[in-house]
N, CA, C and O atoms as a MOPAC input file, in Angstrom:
PM7 MOZYME 1SCF
protein

 N      1.89100 1   -20.07800 1   -17.54500 1
 C      1.49600 1   -20.53200 1   -16.21200 1
 C      0.83700 1   -19.42200 1   -15.41000 1
 O      1.21300 1   -18.25400 1   -15.51400 1
 N     -0.13300 1   -19.79600 1   -14.62500 1
 C     -0.86400 1   -18.83900 1   -13.79500 1
 C     -0.00200 1   -18.36100 1   -12.64100 1
 O      0.51900 1   -19.15900 1   -11.86100 1
 N      0.13900 1   -17.06000 1   -12.54700 1
 C      0.87400 1   -16.47700 1   -11.42900 1
 C     -0.10500 1   -16.21500 1   -10.30200 1
 O     -1.31600 1   -16.16000 1   -10.51400 1
 N      0.42900 1   -16.05500 1    -9.10400 1
 C     -0.41900 1   -15.76400 1    -7.95800 1
 C     -1.03500 1   -14.38100 1    -8.06200 1
 O     -0.74900 1   -13.61200 1    -8.98000 1
 N     -1.87500 1   -14.09600 1    -7.11000 1
 C     -2.50700 1   -12.78200 1    -7.08100 1
 C     -1.45000 1   -11.70100 1    -6.92400 1
 O     -0.51700 1   -11.86700 1    -6.13800 1
 N     -1.57300 1   -10.59900 1    -7.65200 1
 C     -0.58200 1    -9.51700 1    -7.51900 1
 C     -0.63800 1    -8.89400 1    -6.13300 1
 O     -1.67900 1    -8.89500 1    -5.47600 1
 N      0.49200 1    -8.36600 1    -5.70300 1
 C      0.54600 1    -7.73000 1    -4.38300 1
 C     -0.19200 1    -6.40900 1    -4.41600 1
 O     -0.13000 1    -5.67400 1    -5.40100 1
 N     -0.88800 1    -6.11200 1    -3.33900 1
 C     -1.61600 1    -4.84700 1    -3.27100 1
 C     -0.93800 1    -3.83500 1    -2.34600 1
 O     -1.33900 1    -2.67200 1    -2.31000 1
 N      0.07800 1    -4.25800 1    -1.60300 1
 C      0.88100 1    -3.39100 1    -0.73000 1
 C      0.01600 1    -2.65200 1     0.29800 1
 O      0.27200 1    -1.48900 1     0.60900 1
 N     -0.99000 1    -3.32200 1     0.81300 1
 C     -1.88600 1    -2.69900 1     1.77600 1
 C     -1.16800 1    -2.37100 1     3.08200 1
 O     -1.40100 1    -1.30900 1     3.65900 1
 N     -0.31500 1    -3.24800 1     3.55000 1
 C      0.40900 1    -3.00300 1     4.80900 1
 C      1.33500 1    -1.80100 1     4.65200 1
 O      1.41600 1    -0.96000 1     5.54800 1
 N      2.02600 1    -1.71500 1     3.53000 1
 C      2.90800 1    -0.57100 1     3.27600 1
 C      2.10300 1     0.72300 1     3.19800 1
 O      2.53800 1     1.75100 1     3.71700 1
 N      0.94300 1     0.68500 1     2.56100 1
 C      0.09500 1     1.86600 1     2.45200 1
 C     -0.43700 1     2.28900 1     3.81200 1
 O     -0.52400 1     3.48400 1     4.09500 1
 N     -0.79200 1     1.33500 1     4.65400 1
 C     -1.25800 1     1.66500 1     6.00400 1
 C     -0.11100 1     2.24800 1     6.81800 1
 O     -0.30300 1     3.21200 1     7.56000 1
 N      1.08400 1     1.66900 1     6.68500 1
 C      2.25000 1     2.19700 1     7.39500 1
 C      2.55100 1     3.62500 1     6.95600 1
 O      2.92800 1     4.45600 1     7.78200 1
 N      2.39000 1     3.92000 1     5.67400 1
 C      2.67400 1     5.27000 1     5.18800 1
 C      1.67900 1     6.29400 1     5.71400 1
 O      1.96000 1     7.49300 1     5.69100 1
 N      0.52600 1     5.84400 1     6.18600 1
 C     -0.45600 1     6.77600 1     6.73600 1
 C      0.00500 1     7.40900 1     8.04600 1
 O     -0.60000 1     8.38000 1     8.50100 1
 N      1.05300 1     6.88700 1     8.65500 1
 C      1.59100 1     7.47600 1     9.87200 1
 C      2.58600 1     8.59500 1     9.57800 1
 O      3.08900 1     9.23000 1    10.50500 1
 N      2.87300 1     8.84100 1     8.31800 1
 C      3.78900 1     9.90800 1     7.92600 1
 C      2.99300 1    11.19500 1     7.71800 1
 O      1.81800 1    11.14400 1     7.35400 1
 N      3.62300 1    12.34900 1     7.94700 1
 C      2.88800 1    13.61600 1     7.85800 1
 C      2.72800 1    14.15500 1     6.43700 1
 O      2.85000 1    15.36100 1     6.22200 1
 N      2.46300 1    13.30300 1     5.49000 1
 C      2.23700 1    13.71800 1     4.10800 1
 C      0.85000 1    13.21200 1     3.72400 1
 O      0.71700 1    12.29400 1     2.91500 1
 N     -0.18300 1    13.82200 1     4.31200 1
 C     -1.52800 1    13.27000 1     4.25700 1
 C     -2.08900 1    13.05600 1     2.86400 1
 O     -2.60600 1    11.96500 1     2.62500 1
 N     -2.04300 1    13.96500 1     1.94300 1
 C     -2.73100 1    13.65700 1     0.67300 1
 C     -2.10200 1    12.48800 1    -0.08600 1
 O     -2.81300 1    11.70200 1    -0.71300 1
 N     -0.79800 1    12.37100 1    -0.03400 1
 C     -0.13300 1    11.32000 1    -0.81300 1
 C     -0.41200 1     9.94700 1    -0.21900 1
 O     -0.70100 1     9.00100 1    -0.95200 1
 N     -0.33000 1     9.83100 1     1.09800 1
 C     -0.51100 1     8.50100 1     1.67800 1
 C     -1.97200 1     8.04300 1     1.66300 1
 O     -2.23900 1     6.84200 1     1.63500 1
 N     -2.89800 1     8.96400 1     1.68100 1
 C     -4.30900 1     8.56100 1     1.56500 1
 C     -4.58600 1     8.05000 1     0.15500 1
 O     -5.31700 1     7.07500 1    -0.02200 1
 N     -4.00300 1     8.70500 1    -0.84700 1
 C     -4.16300 1     8.24000 1    -2.22300 1
 C     -3.50600 1     6.86700 1    -2.39400 1
 O     -4.03300 1     6.01500 1    -3.10900 1
 N     -2.36400 1     6.65000 1    -1.74600 1
 C     -1.71000 1     5.33700 1    -1.80500 1
 C     -2.61300 1     4.26300 1    -1.20400 1
 O     -2.69800 1     3.15400 1    -1.73100 1
 N     -3.27500 1     4.58700 1    -0.11600 1
 C     -4.19400 1     3.63400 1     0.51000 1
 C     -5.37100 1     3.32300 1    -0.41300 1
 O     -5.79800 1     2.17300 1    -0.50900 1
 N     -5.88800 1     4.33100 1    -1.08000 1
 C     -7.00400 1     4.12200 1    -2.01000 1
 C     -6.56100 1     3.23500 1    -3.18700 1
 O     -7.28800 1     2.32400 1    -3.58400 1
 N     -5.37400 1     3.50300 1    -3.73900 1
 C     -4.87100 1     2.66700 1    -4.83500 1
 C     -4.66100 1     1.22900 1    -4.37500 1
 O     -4.91200 1     0.29400 1    -5.13500 1
 N     -4.20800 1     1.04500 1    -3.15400 1
 C     -3.99600 1    -0.29500 1    -2.63300 1
 C     -5.31600 1    -1.05900 1    -2.51000 1
 O     -5.39600 1    -2.23700 1    -2.85900 1
 N     -6.32500 1    -0.39100 1    -2.02200 1
 C     -7.64400 1    -1.02500 1    -1.89500 1
 C     -8.23000 1    -1.31800 1    -3.26700 1
 O     -8.85100 1    -2.36100 1    -3.46900 1
 N     -8.03400 1    -0.39700 1    -4.21600 1
 C     -8.50600 1    -0.63800 1    -5.57900 1
 C     -7.77200 1    -1.81400 1    -6.21200 1
 O     -8.36800 1    -2.58600 1    -6.96300 1
 N     -6.47800 1    -1.95500 1    -5.91300 1
 C     -5.71100 1    -3.08000 1    -6.41700 1
 C     -6.24900 1    -4.39100 1    -5.86500 1
 O     -6.38400 1    -5.37300 1    -6.59500 1
 N     -6.55100 1    -4.40000 1    -4.58900 1
 C     -7.10800 1    -5.60800 1    -3.98000 1
 C     -8.45500 1    -5.97000 1    -4.60300 1
 O     -8.72700 1    -7.13900 1    -4.87400 1
 N     -9.29000 1    -4.96200 1    -4.82700 1
 C    -10.59700 1    -5.22100 1    -5.43800 1
 C    -10.44900 1    -5.73000 1    -6.87000 1
 O    -11.17300 1    -6.63800 1    -7.27800 1
 N     -9.52700 1    -5.16200 1    -7.63100 1
 C     -9.31200 1    -5.61600 1    -9.00700 1
 C     -8.81700 1    -7.05800 1    -9.03400 1
 O     -9.22700 1    -7.84300 1    -9.88900 1
 N     -7.94400 1    -7.40200 1    -8.10500 1
 C     -7.46100 1    -8.77600 1    -8.02900 1
 C     -8.55600 1    -9.75500 1    -7.68800 1
 O     -8.58400 1   -10.86800 1    -8.21400 1
 N     -9.46400 1    -9.35300 1    -6.80900 1
 C    -10.57000 1   -10.22800 1    -6.44400 1
 C    -11.57400 1   -10.39800 1    -7.58000 1
 O    -12.26100 1   -11.41500 1    -7.66300 1
 N    -11.65400 1    -9.38800 1    -8.46200 1
 C    -12.57200 1    -9.47300 1    -9.58900 1
 C    -11.94500 1   -10.15200 1   -10.79800 1
 O    -12.62000 1   -10.36600 1   -11.80500 1
 N    -10.66300 1   -10.49300 1   -10.71300 1
 C    -10.00900 1   -11.22300 1   -11.79100 1
 C     -9.21900 1   -10.36300 1   -12.76000 1
 O     -8.63400 1   -10.89100 1   -13.70600 1
 N     -9.18600 1    -9.05300 1   -12.55100 1
 C     -8.43000 1    -8.15100 1   -13.42300 1
 C     -6.99000 1    -8.06900 1   -12.91000 1
 O     -6.63600 1    -7.14900 1   -12.17300 1
 N     -6.16900 1    -9.04000 1   -13.30700 1
 C     -4.80700 1    -9.11600 1   -12.78100 1
 C     -3.91100 1    -7.99000 1   -13.29100 1
 O     -3.06000 1    -7.49400 1   -12.55400 1
 N     -4.09800 1    -7.58100 1   -14.55300 1
 C     -3.28400 1    -6.48000 1   -15.07400 1
 C     -3.59700 1    -5.17600 1   -14.35100 1
 O     -2.69300 1    -4.42300 1   -13.99000 1
 N     -4.87600 1    -4.92000 1   -14.14400 1
 C     -5.27300 1    -3.72600 1   -13.40500 1
 C     -4.79000 1    -3.77500 1   -11.96300 1
 O     -4.37100 1    -2.75700 1   -11.41100 1
 N     -4.84600 1    -4.94500 1   -11.35600 1
 C     -4.38700 1    -5.09600 1    -9.97400 1
 C     -2.88500 1    -4.84600 1    -9.87600 1
 O     -2.42300 1    -4.21000 1    -8.92900 1
 N     -2.11400 1    -5.34500 1   -10.85500 1
 C     -0.66200 1    -5.09700 1   -10.84600 1
 C     -0.35100 1    -3.61700 1   -11.01000 1
 O      0.49800 1    -3.07100 1   -10.30500 1
 N     -1.04300 1    -2.97200 1   -11.94400 1
 C     -0.81800 1    -1.55300 1   -12.20200 1
 C     -1.16100 1    -0.70200 1   -10.98400 1
 O     -0.39300 1     0.18000 1   -10.60000 1
 N     -2.31100 1    -0.96600 1   -10.38100 1
 C     -2.71600 1    -0.21900 1    -9.19700 1
 C     -1.81600 1    -0.52900 1    -8.01100 1
 O     -1.53500 1     0.35800 1    -7.20400 1
 N     -1.36000 1    -1.77000 1    -7.89000 1
 C     -0.44800 1    -2.13900 1    -6.81100 1
 C      0.89100 1    -1.43100 1    -6.93600 1
 O      1.45700 1    -0.98700 1    -5.93700 1
 N      1.40300 1    -1.32400 1    -8.16500 1
 C      2.67100 1    -0.60100 1    -8.37000 1
 C      2.52100 1     0.87500 1    -8.01300 1
 O      3.42400 1     1.47500 1    -7.42900 1
 N      1.37200 1     1.45600 1    -8.36800 1
 C      1.14100 1     2.86300 1    -8.03500 1
 C      1.01400 1     3.04500 1    -6.52900 1
 O      1.51200 1     4.02900 1    -5.98100 1
 N      0.35300 1     2.10800 1    -5.85200 1
 C      0.24000 1     2.17700 1    -4.39400 1
 C      1.61200 1     2.07300 1    -3.74300 1
 O      1.90600 1     2.79100 1    -2.78600 1
 N      2.46000 1     1.17200 1    -4.26600 1
 C      3.81400 1     1.02800 1    -3.73000 1
 C      4.62500 1     2.30200 1    -3.93000 1
 O      5.30700 1     2.75600 1    -3.01200 1
 N      4.55400 1     2.87700 1    -5.12400 1
 C      5.29600 1     4.09900 1    -5.42100 1
 C      4.85100 1     5.24500 1    -4.51800 1
 O      5.68800 1     5.93600 1    -3.93900 1
 N      3.55700 1     5.45100 1    -4.39500 1
 C      3.05900 1     6.54300 1    -3.56400 1
 C      3.37300 1     6.31100 1    -2.08500 1
 O      3.65100 1     7.26500 1    -1.35800 1
 N      3.33300 1     5.08000 1    -1.64100 1
 C      3.67300 1     4.78100 1    -0.25100 1
 C      5.13600 1     5.07700 1     0.03200 1
 O      5.46600 1     5.65600 1     1.06800 1
 N      6.01100 1     4.68500 1    -0.88000 1
 C      7.43900 1     4.94100 1    -0.68700 1
 C      7.72500 1     6.43600 1    -0.71600 1
 O      8.50200 1     6.93400 1     0.09800 1
 N      7.10500 1     7.15400 1    -1.64500 1
 C      7.28600 1     8.61600 1    -1.70200 1
 C      6.79000 1     9.25000 1    -0.41100 1
 O      7.43900 1    10.14900 1     0.12400 1
 N      5.66900 1     8.80400 1     0.08700 1
 C      5.12000 1     9.34400 1     1.32700 1
 C      6.04000 1     9.08200 1     2.51300 1
 O      6.24500 1     9.96300 1     3.34900 1
 N      6.59100 1     7.88300 1     2.58700 1
 C      7.49500 1     7.55200 1     3.69600 1
 C      8.77700 1     8.37800 1     3.61300 1
 O      9.26200 1     8.87000 1     4.63100 1
 N      9.32200 1     8.53200 1     2.41800 1
 C     10.55500 1     9.31700 1     2.26600 1
 C     10.30300 1    10.78200 1     2.59800 1
 O     11.06700 1    11.38300 1     3.35400 1
 N      9.23800 1    11.36800 1     2.04200 1
 C      8.93100 1    12.76800 1     2.34200 1
 C      8.59600 1    12.96600 1     3.82000 1
 O      8.99900 1    13.96200 1     4.42200 1
 N      7.87100 1    12.03600 1     4.39300 1
 C      7.54600 1    12.12600 1     5.81600 1
 C      8.77800 1    12.06600 1     6.68700 1
 O      8.87800 1    12.79500 1     7.67400 1
 N      9.71900 1    11.20400 1     6.33600 1
 C     10.97300 1    11.11900 1     7.09200 1
 C     11.75800 1    12.42300 1     6.97700 1
 O     12.31900 1    12.90000 1     7.96300 1
 N     11.79800 1    12.99800 1     5.78100 1
 C     12.50100 1    14.27000 1     5.59300 1
 C     11.84900 1    15.37400 1     6.42500 1
 O     12.54800 1    16.16200 1     7.06200 1
 N     10.52900 1    15.43500 1     6.42600 1
 C      9.82200 1    16.45500 1     7.20600 1
 C     10.08900 1    16.28100 1     8.69500 1
 O     10.33400 1    17.26200 1     9.39700 1
 N     10.04600 1    15.05700 1     9.18100 1
 C     10.28800 1    14.80300 1    10.60400 1
 C     11.71000 1    15.17100 1    10.98800 1
 O     11.92800 1    15.80400 1    12.02100 1
 N     12.68100 1    14.78400 1    10.17000 1
 C     14.08700 1    15.10000 1    10.46100 1
 C     14.30800 1    16.60600 1    10.44600 1
 O     14.99000 1    17.13900 1    11.32200 1
 N     13.74400 1    17.29400 1     9.46900 1
 C     13.88700 1    18.75100 1     9.42200 1
 C     13.24300 1    19.41400 1    10.63000 1
 O     13.81100 1    20.34400 1    11.20300 1
 N     12.07100 1    18.94900 1    11.01800 1
 C     11.38300 1    19.52300 1    12.16200 1
 C     12.18700 1    19.33200 1    13.44600 1
 O     12.32400 1    20.25600 1    14.24800 1
 N     12.71300 1    18.13200 1    13.62800 1
 C     13.49600 1    17.85400 1    14.82900 1
 C     14.78600 1    18.65200 1    14.83400 1
 O     15.16600 1    19.20500 1    15.86600 1
 N     15.46200 1    18.72000 1    13.70100 1
 C     16.73000 1    19.46100 1    13.66500 1
 C     16.50100 1    20.94900 1    13.86800 1
 O     17.30700 1    21.60500 1    14.52800 1
 N     15.43200 1    21.49800 1    13.32200 1
 C     15.15600 1    22.92000 1    13.52200 1
 C     14.67900 1    23.20900 1    14.94600 1
 O     14.95600 1    24.27900 1    15.48800 1
 N     13.97500 1    22.27400 1    15.54300 1
 C     13.51900 1    22.50800 1    16.91300 1
 C     14.67800 1    22.43500 1    17.90200 1
 O     14.65400 1    23.12800 1    18.91900 1
 N     15.69400 1    21.61200 1    17.62800 1
 C     16.87800 1    21.57500 1    18.50000 1
 C     17.69600 1    22.84000 1    18.36900 1
 O     18.35400 1    23.24900 1    19.32600 1
 N     17.67200 1    23.46500 1    17.21200 1
 C     18.40500 1    24.70400 1    17.02200 1
 C     17.65900 1    25.87800 1    17.63200 1
 O     18.23600 1    26.95200 1    17.80000 1
 N     16.38600 1    25.69500 1    17.96700 1
 C     15.62100 1    26.75200 1    18.60600 1
 C     14.80200 1    27.59500 1    17.65100 1
 O     14.21100 1    28.59200 1    18.06700 1
 N     14.75000 1    27.22500 1    16.39300 1
 C     14.00600 1    28.01300 1    15.42000 1
 C     12.51800 1    27.71900 1    15.43600 1
 O     11.72300 1    28.54700 1    14.99100 1
 N     12.12400 1    26.55800 1    15.94000 1
 C     10.71400 1    26.17900 1    16.01000 1
 C     10.39400 1    25.89500 1    17.47200 1
 O     11.12600 1    25.18300 1    18.15800 1
 N      9.28400 1    26.46800 1    17.93400 1
 C      8.87800 1    26.17800 1    19.31400 1
 C      7.69200 1    25.23800 1    19.30300 1
 O      6.86800 1    25.26400 1    18.38900 1
 N      7.61600 1    24.40600 1    20.33000 1
 C      6.50000 1    23.47500 1    20.43800 1
 C      5.32500 1    24.25700 1    20.88700 1
 O      4.24100 1    23.69900 1    21.05700 1

C-alpha cells in the first residue's frame, strides 16, 4: 500500500535555527529542504533518509543549544561571564 509523503521536519529544523549552534542547525535546514524536494520529485526513499537526517541534526542542535544557554546563564549568575 502507498504510504503518505515522508515527513521533512521543516518546522523542527526552523525551530532549531534559534539555537546557538549555527553550523549544525543550518545543515539540518538544508537536509529538510532537500527532503521536501525529493518527496515532491517522487523519491520517497531519499526523502525518508534526508528527513531522518534533518530530524537528527535538529534534535542535536536543540540539545546542544540548550546546554550552551544553560551553561552561559549559570556562569553569568556566578559572575564568571560579564555581559
